[in-house]
Coordinates of C-alpha atoms in Angstrom, one line a residue:
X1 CA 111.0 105.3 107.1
X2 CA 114.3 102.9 106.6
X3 CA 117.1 103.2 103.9
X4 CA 117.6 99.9 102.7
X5 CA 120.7 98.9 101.2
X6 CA 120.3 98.9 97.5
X7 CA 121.8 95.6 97.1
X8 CA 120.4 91.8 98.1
X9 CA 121.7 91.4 101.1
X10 CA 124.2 94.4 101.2
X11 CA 125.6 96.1 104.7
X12 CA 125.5 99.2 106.2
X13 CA 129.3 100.5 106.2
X14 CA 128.8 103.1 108.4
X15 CA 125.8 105.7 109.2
X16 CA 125.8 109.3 110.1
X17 CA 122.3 110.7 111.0
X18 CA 123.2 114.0 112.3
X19 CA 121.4 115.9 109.7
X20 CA 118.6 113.6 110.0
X21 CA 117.8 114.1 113.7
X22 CA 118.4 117.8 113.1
X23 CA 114.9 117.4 110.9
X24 CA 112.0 119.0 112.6
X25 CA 109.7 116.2 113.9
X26 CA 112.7 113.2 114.0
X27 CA 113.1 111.3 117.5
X28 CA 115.4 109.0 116.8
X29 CA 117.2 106.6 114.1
X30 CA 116.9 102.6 114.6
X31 CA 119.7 100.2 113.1
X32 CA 118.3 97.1 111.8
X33 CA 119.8 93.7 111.7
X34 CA 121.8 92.7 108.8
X35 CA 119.9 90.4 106.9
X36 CA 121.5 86.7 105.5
X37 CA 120.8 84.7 102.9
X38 CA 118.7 83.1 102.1
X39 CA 115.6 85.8 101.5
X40 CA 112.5 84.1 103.1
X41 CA 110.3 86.8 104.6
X42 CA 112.8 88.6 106.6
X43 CA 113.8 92.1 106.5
X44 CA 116.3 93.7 105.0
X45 CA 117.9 95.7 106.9
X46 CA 119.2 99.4 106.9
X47 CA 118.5 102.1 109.0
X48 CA 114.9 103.4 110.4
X49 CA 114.3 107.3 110.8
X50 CA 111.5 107.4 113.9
X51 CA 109.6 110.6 113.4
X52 CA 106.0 112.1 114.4
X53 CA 104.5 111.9 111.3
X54 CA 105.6 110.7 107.6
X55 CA 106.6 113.7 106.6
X56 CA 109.7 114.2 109.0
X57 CA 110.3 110.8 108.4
X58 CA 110.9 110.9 104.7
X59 CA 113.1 114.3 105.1
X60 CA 115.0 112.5 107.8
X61 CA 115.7 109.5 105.6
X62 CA 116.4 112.2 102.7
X63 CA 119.1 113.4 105.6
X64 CA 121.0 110.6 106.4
X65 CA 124.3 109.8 105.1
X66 CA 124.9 106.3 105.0
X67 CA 128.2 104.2 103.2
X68 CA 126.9 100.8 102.0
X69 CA 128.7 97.9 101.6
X70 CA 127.5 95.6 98.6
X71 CA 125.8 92.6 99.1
X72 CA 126.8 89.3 97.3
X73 CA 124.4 90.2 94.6
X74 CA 125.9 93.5 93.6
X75 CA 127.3 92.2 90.5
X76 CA 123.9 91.5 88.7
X77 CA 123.1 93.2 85.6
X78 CA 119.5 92.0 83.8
X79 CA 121.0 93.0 80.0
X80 CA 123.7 90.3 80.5
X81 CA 121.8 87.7 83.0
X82 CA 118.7 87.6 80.1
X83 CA 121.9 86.7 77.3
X84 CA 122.9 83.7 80.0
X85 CA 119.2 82.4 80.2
X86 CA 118.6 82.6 76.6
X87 CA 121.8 80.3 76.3
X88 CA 120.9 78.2 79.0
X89 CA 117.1 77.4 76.9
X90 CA 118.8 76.7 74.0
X91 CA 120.5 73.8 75.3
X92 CA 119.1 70.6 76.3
X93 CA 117.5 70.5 79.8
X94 CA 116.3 68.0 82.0
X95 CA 112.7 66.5 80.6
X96 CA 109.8 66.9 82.3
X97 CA 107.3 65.5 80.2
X98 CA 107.9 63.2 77.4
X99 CA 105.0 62.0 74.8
X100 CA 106.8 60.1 71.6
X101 CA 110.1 60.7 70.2
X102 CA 110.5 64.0 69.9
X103 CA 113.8 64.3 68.3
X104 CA 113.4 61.7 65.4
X105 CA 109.8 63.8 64.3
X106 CA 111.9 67.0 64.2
X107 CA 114.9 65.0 62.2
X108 CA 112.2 63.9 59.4
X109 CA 109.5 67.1 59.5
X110 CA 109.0 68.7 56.3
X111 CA 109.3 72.4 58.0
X112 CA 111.0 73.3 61.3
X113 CA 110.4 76.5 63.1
X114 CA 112.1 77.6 66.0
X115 CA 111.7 80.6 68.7
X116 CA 112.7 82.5 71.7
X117 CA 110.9 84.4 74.1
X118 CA 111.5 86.4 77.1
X119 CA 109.9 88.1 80.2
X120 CA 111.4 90.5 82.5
X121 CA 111.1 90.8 86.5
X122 CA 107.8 92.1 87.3
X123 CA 106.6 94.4 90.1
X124 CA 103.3 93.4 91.4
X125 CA 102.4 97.6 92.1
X126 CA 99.7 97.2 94.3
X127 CA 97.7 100.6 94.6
X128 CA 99.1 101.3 98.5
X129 CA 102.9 100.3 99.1
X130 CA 103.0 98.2 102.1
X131 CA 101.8 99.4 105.2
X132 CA 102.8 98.4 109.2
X133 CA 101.6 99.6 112.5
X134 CA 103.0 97.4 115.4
X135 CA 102.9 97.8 119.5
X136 CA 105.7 96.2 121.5
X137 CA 104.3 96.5 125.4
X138 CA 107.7 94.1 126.5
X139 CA 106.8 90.2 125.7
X140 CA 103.3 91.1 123.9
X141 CA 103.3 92.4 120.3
X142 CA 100.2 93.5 118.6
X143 CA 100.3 94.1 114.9
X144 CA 97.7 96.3 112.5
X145 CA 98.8 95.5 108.7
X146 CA 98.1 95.1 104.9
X147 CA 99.3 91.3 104.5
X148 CA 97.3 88.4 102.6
X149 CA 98.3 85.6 104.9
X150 CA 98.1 87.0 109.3
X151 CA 98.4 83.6 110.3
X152 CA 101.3 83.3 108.1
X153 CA 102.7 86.8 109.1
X154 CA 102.4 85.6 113.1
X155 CA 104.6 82.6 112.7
X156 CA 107.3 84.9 110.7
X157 CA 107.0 87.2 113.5
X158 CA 107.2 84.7 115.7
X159 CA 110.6 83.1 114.5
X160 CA 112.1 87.0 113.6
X161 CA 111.5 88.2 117.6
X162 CA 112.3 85.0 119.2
X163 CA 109.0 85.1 121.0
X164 CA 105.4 82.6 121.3
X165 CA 103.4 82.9 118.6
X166 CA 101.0 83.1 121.4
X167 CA 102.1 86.5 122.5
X168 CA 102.0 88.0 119.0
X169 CA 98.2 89.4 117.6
X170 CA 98.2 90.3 113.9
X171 CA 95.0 92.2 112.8
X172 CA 94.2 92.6 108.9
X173 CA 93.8 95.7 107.3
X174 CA 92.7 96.8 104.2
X175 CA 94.8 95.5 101.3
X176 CA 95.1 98.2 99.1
X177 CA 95.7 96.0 96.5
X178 CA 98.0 93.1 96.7
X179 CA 98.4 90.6 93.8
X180 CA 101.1 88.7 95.6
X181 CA 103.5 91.1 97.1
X182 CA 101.5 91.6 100.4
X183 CA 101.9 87.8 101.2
X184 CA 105.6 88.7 102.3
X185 CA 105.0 90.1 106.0
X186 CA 108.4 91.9 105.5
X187 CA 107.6 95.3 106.4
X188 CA 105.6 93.8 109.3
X189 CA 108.9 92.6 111.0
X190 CA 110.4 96.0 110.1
X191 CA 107.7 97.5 112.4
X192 CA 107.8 95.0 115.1
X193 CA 111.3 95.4 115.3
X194 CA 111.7 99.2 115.5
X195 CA 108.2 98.7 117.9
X196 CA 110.5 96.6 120.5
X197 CA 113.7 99.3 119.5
X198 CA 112.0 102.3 121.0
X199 CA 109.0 101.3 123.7
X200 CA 106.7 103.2 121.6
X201 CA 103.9 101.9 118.6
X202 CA 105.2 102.4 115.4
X203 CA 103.6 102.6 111.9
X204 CA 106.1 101.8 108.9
X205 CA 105.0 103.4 105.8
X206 CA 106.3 102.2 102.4
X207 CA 107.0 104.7 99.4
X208 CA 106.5 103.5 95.6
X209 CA 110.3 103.7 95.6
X210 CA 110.5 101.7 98.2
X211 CA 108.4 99.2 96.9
X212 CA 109.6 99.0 93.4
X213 CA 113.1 99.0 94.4
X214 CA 113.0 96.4 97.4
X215 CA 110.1 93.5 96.5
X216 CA 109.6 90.3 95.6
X217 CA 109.9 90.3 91.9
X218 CA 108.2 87.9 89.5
X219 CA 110.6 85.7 87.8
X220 CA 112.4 86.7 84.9
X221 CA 112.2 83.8 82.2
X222 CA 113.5 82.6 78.7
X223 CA 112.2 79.7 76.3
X224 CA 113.1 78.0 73.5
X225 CA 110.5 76.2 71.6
X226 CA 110.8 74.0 68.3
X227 CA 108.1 72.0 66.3
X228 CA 108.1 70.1 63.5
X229 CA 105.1 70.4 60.8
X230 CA 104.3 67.4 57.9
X231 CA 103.6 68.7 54.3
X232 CA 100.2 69.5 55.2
X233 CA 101.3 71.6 58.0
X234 CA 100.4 69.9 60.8
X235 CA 102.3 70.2 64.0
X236 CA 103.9 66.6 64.5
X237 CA 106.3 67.6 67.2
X238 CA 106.4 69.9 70.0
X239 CA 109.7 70.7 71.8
X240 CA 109.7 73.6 74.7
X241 CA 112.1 74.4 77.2
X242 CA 111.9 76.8 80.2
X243 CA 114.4 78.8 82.0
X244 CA 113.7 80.6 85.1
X245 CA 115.0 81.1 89.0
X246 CA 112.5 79.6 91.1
X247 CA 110.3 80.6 93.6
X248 CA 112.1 78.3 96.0
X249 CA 115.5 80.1 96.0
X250 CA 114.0 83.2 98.5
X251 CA 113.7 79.7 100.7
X252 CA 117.4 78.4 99.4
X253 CA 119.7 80.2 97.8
X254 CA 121.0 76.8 96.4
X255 CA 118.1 76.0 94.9
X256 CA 118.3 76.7 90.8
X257 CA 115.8 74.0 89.4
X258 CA 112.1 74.7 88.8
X259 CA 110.0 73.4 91.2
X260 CA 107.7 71.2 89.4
X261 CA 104.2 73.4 90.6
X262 CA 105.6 76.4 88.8
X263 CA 106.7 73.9 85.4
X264 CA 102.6 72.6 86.1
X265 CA 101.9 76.3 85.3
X266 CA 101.3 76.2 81.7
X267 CA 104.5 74.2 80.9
X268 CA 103.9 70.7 81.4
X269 CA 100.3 70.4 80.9
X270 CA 100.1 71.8 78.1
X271 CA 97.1 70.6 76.3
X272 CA 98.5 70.0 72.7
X273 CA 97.4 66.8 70.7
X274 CA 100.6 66.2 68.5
X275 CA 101.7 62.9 68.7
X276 CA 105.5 64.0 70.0
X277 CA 105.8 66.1 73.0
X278 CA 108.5 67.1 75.1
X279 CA 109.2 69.8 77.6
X280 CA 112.2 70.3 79.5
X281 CA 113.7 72.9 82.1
X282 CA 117.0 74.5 82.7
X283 CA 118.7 75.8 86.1
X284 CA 118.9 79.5 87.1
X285 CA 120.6 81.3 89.6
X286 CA 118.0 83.8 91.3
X287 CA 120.2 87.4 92.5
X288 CA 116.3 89.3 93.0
X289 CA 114.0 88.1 96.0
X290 CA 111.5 86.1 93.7
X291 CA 108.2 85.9 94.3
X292 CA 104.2 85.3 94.2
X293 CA 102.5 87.8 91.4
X294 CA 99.1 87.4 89.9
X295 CA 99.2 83.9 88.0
X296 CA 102.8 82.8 88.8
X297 CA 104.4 81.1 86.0
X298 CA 101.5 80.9 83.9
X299 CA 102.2 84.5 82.6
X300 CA 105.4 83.6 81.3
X301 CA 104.8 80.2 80.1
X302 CA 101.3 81.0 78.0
X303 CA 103.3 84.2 76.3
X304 CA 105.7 81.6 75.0
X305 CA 102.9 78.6 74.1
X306 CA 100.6 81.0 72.6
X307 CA 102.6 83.5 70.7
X308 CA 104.4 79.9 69.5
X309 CA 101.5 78.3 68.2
X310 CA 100.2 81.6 66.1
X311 CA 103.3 81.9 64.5
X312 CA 102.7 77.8 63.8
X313 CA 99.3 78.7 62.1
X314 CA 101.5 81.4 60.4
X315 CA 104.5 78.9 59.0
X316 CA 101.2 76.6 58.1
X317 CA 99.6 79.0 56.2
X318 CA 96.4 79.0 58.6
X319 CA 94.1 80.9 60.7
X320 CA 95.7 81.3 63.9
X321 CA 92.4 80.3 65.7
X322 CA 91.7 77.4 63.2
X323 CA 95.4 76.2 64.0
X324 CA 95.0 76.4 67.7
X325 CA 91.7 74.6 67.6
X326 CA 93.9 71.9 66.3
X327 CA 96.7 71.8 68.2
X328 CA 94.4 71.3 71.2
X329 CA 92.7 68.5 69.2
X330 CA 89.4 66.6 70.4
X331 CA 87.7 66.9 73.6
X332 CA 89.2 65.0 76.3
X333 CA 90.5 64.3 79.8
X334 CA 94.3 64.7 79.8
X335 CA 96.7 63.8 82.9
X336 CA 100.1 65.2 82.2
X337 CA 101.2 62.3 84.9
X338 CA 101.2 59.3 82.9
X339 CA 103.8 61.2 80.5
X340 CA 106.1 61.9 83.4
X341 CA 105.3 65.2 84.8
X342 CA 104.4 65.9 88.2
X343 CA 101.6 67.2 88.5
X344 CA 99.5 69.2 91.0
X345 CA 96.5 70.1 89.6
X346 CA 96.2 73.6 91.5
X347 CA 96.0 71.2 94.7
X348 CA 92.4 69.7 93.1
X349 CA 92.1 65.9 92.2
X350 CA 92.5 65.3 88.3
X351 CA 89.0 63.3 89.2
X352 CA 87.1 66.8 90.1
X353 CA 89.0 69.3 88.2
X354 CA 90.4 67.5 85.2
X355 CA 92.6 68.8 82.5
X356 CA 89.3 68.8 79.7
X357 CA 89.6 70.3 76.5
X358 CA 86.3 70.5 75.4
X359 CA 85.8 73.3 77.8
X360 CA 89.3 74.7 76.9
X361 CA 88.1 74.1 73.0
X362 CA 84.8 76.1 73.7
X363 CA 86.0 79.1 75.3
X364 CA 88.2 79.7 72.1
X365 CA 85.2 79.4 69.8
X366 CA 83.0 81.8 72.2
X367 CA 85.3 84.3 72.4
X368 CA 86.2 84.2 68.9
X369 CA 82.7 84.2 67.7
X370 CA 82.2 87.5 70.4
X371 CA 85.0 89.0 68.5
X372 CA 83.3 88.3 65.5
X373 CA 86.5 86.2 63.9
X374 CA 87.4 86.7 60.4
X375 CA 85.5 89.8 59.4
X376 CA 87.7 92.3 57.4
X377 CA 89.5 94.8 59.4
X378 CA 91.3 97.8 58.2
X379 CA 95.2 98.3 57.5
X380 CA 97.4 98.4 60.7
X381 CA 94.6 96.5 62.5
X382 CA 94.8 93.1 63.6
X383 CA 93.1 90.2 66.0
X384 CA 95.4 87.9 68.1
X385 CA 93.8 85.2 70.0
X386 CA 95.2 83.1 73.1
X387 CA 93.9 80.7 75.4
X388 CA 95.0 79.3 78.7
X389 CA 93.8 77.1 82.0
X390 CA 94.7 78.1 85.2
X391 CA 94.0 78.0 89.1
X392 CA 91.4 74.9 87.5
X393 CA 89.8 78.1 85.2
X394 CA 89.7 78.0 81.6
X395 CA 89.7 81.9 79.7
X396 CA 90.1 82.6 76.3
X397 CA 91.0 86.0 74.9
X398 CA 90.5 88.2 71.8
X399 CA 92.3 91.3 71.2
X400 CA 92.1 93.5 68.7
X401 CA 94.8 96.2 68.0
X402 CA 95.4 98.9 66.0
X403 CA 98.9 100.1 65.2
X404 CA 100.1 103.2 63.7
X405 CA 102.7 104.0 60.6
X406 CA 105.0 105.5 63.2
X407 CA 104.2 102.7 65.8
X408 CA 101.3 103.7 68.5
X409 CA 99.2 101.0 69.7
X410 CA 95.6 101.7 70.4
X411 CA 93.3 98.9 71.5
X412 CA 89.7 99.0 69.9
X413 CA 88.5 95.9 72.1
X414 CA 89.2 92.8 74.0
X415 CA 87.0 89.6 74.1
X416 CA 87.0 87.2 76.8
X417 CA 85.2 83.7 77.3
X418 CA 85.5 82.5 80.4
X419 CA 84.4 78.6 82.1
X420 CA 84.8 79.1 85.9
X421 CA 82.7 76.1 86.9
X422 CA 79.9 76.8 89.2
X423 CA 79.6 80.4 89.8
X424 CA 77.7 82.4 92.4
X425 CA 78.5 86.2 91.7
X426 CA 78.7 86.5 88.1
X427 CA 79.4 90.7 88.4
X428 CA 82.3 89.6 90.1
X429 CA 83.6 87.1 88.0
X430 CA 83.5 89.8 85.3
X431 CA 85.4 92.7 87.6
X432 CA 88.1 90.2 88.0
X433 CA 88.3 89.0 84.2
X434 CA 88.3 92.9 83.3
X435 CA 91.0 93.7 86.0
X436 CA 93.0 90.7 85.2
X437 CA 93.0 91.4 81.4
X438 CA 94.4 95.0 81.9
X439 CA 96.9 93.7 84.6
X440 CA 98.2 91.5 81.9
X441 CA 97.9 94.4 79.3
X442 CA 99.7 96.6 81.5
X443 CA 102.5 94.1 82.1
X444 CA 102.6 93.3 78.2
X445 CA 103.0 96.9 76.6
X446 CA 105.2 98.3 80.2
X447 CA 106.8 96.4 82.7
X448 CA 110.3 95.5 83.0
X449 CA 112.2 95.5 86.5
X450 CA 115.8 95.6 85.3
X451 CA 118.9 95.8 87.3
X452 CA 122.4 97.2 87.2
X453 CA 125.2 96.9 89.5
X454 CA 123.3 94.6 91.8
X455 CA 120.6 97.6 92.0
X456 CA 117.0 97.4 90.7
X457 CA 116.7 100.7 88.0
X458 CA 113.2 101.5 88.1
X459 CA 111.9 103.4 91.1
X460 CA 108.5 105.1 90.3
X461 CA 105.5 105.2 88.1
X462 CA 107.5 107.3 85.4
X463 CA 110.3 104.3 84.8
X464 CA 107.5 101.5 86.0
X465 CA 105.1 102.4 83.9
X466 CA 101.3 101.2 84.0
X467 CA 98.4 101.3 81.7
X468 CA 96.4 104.7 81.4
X469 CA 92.5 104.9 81.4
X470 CA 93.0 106.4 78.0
X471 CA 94.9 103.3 76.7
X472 CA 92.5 100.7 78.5
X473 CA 90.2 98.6 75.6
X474 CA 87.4 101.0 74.3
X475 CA 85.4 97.7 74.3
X476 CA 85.4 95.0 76.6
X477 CA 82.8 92.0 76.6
X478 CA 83.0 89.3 78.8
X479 CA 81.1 85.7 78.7
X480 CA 80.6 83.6 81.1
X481 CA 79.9 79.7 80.1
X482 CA 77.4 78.1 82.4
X483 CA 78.5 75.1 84.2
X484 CA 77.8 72.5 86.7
X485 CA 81.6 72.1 87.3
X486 CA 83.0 72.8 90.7
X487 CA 84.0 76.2 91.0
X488 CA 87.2 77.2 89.6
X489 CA 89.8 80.0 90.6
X490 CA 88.8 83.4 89.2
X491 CA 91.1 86.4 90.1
X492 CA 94.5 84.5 88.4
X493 CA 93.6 83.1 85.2
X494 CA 92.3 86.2 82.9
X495 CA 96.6 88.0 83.3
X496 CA 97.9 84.7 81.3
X497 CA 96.4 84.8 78.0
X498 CA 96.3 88.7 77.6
X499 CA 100.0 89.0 76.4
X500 CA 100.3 86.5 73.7
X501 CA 96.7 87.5 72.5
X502 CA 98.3 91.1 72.4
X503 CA 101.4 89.9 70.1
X504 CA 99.5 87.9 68.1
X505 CA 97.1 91.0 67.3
X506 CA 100.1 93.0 66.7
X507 CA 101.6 90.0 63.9
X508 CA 98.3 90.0 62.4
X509 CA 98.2 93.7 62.2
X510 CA 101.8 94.5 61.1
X511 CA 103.4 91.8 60.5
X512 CA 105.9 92.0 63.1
X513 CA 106.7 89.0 65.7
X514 CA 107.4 90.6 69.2
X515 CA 108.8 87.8 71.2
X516 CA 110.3 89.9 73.9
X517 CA 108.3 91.5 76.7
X518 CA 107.7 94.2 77.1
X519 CA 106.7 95.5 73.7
X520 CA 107.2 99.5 74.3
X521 CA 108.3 99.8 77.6
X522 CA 108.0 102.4 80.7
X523 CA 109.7 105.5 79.2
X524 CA 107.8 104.8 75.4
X525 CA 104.7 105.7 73.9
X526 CA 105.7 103.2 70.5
X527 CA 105.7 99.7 69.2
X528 CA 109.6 98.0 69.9
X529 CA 109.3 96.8 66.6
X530 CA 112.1 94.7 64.6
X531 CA 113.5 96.3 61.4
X532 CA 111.8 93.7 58.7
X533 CA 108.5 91.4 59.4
X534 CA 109.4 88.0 61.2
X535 CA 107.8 85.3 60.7

């Protein structure tokens, strides 16, 4: 087991392990390097307890007594970082995509409405921490582990030890779950290293402490968006601005600006048909190692666009699924290039795998017709519907909630459409639509990595809460459109849409805008609601 220090980057002042090798079953205590900036895959540090088996290991650890000195980070507290990001989105950033003038539509609409939004870190919680056996026999190193990417894990190890990747064997193991956080070999250079350190193999186990406390979090985010609506309530001008620390800054802690793959993530292609667009990004310093979790920047990004374009249909007086039809407009091919953006397409040509909104268009009226849309529903229950392409997927979502005087949530069924392109294994497709809904669910009602004095908060499942079988969807249907496309990406792009199709149930139901994620939180069982309904 290895302490780690609880800030980015901090030291170890000084260790005593007396009472740690006095533990039944402890051999010995390994110092590991002192990390630097920037973050990249490296480990961080600490000291190792070496025992016979886990047990010893974790008492030993327990035993330690180890002075830290703070890392350059230990300053950061999440309460007043989200207040500097919110600032930062509601000034003008740097444009990314430009259709018309967007400031002289705003200047002469007949109804503005503004919004904020914000999402916390996120931990990716896989269902086993991370895992590391490794065997050192003096220039060979042979390594058993649960990572995504071996080849990418033997040229970290490579560079970390100083040795041929040619003398360096990385066998794959059993994920355990992953969704991201298992793509950082990390804890595979913490066993390799303590491997070389004592002459013997070594197996590095991870606890959920561990793991919440020391990953690679998803990005914490704000947004601003603005439109502009004409007497008859239709959206002439779109205005939405992104704030984030990238992905990039675990490679270069200089780096503050968006990468333009993460701003292609539901940012700057979105498929709106208003004759004024514009979308622009700000800069943000990153003080968490940020990193891959299912869908990226899309979660973010369609919890803004989506919950923004309800509360559109609501200013308008319209159906929320009537209004979205809308704002996506006719079918057609979009490029978000020849407006400026750069865009990757996923890494597919625009030619295969183009931007089509007919299929985006007919996902939304599947999975609204599923849900049966518009028939009467009882007090305090409500259906919120979002849609969203990703990973060259397009899903649509329907939830319907039902929310108590005293603010419990229950959810009485979701509703998904789905247009994957070509697909072989349909009962897979639907695992990974049903999986990725609740991840998204989960994340929505519960997750929030915060941090105070440089120090992530949260620990374990009590104070990094997850969704319970009993709170799961009582119903959940999930449609597949037949296609001749090429095959699209499956596992990614059901998380996006389930968090603004959540709020926009809980508007329809109560009355109350939730623009914040997440909406209860790890240590509540009720709706964060606002004091009066918000339009």
């Amino acid at each position: 087991m290895v302490a780690r220090p609880p800030q980015l980057f901090g030291r170890v002042g000084s260790v005593d392990d007396t009472k740690a090798r006095a533990v039944p079953g402890v051999l010995s205590t390994v110092r590991l390097p002192d990390a630097k900036p920037p973050a990249e895959f490296q480990a961080l540090g600490g000291v190792a307890v070496v025992a016979r088996d886990t047990w010893a290991a974790i008492e030993g650890r327990r035993a330690l007594e180890i002075a830290w000195q703070d890392g350059p980070n230990a300053g950061y507290d999440s309460e007043s970082y989200a207040r500097q990001l919110l600032a930062t989105a509601r000034s003008s950033g740097k444009v990314r995509r430009a259709r018309g003038d967007v400031a002289a539509a705003l200047a002469s609409a007949k109804t503005r409405v503004a919004a904020e939004y914000y999402a916390p870190h996120l931990n990716q919680s896989p269902m086993e921490p991370p895992s590391a056996t490794a065997e050192w026999d003096g220039d060979r190193l042979e390594c058993w582990a649960c990572v995504q990417d071996p080849q990418g894990t033997r040229e970290t190890l490579a560079k970390a030890l100083g040795i041929d990747k040619e003398n360096i064997k990385v066998t794959p193991t059993w994920l355990g779950g992953a969704f991201g956080r298992k793509s950082k070999p990390d804890f595979v250079i913490e066993a390799a290293l303590i491997a070389r350190e004592v002459g013997k193999p070594v197996k590095v186990t991870w606890t959920r402490e561990d793991d919440v406390q020391h990953g690679y979090y998803h990005s914490v985010s704000a947004q601003y968006c603005e439109a502009g609506l004409d007497m008859d309530g239709t959206c002439t001008a779109w205005l939405h601005r992104t704030v984030f620390p990238p992905i990039s800054s675990t490679f270069d802690n200089a780096v503050n600006e968006p990468s333009d793959g993460e701003l292609s993530m539901g940012a700057t292609d979105v498929p709106f048909a208003m004759p004024n667009l514009q979308v622009e990004s700000g800069d943000a310093k990153a003080h968490l190692r940020i990193g891959w979790l299912r869908s990226v920047a899309n979660i973010y990004h369609a919890f803004a666009v989506q919950s923004f374009a309800a509360e559109l249909a609501y200013a308008a007086g319209r159906d929320q699924k009537d209004y979205l039809l809308e704002l996506i407009g006719p079918a057609r091919k979009l490029d978000p290039g020849t407006e400026g953006a750069e865009y990757g397409n996923y890494g597919g040509s625009l030619e295969d795998y183009p931007i089509d909104t007919g299929r985006l268009r007919h996902v939304a009226e599947k999975a609204a017709a599923m849900a049966k849309w518009g028939r009467k529903l009882p007090k305090g229950r409500g259906l919120g519907i979002a849609v969203h392409r990703s990973f060259l997927t397009y899903v649509a979502t329907v939830v319907e909630v039902a929310v108590g005087a005293d603010g419990t949530i229950r959810i009485p069924g979701v509703w998904l459409a789905v247009d994957a392109g070509t697909v072989i294994n349909p009962r897979h497709v639907r695992a990974q639509m049903e999986g990725g809904t609740i991840y998204g669910l989960s994340n929505a009602l519960y997750g929030a990595i915060t941090a105070k004095n440089g120090a992530v908060v949260q620990d374990n499942f009590p104070s990094w809460r997850l969704m319970r079988m009993g709170e799961a969807p009582r119903e959940f249907k999930v449609e597949i459109i037949a296609s001749n496309a090429p095959p699209g990406g499956v596992g990614e792009p059901p998380t996006p849409p389930a968090a603004p199709a959540l709020a926009n149930a809980i508007f329809a139901a109560t009355g109350h805008r939730l623009r914040t994620l997440p909406f209860i939180g790890p240590e509540g069982s009720k709706l964060i609601l606002p004091a009066r309904p918000t339009a």
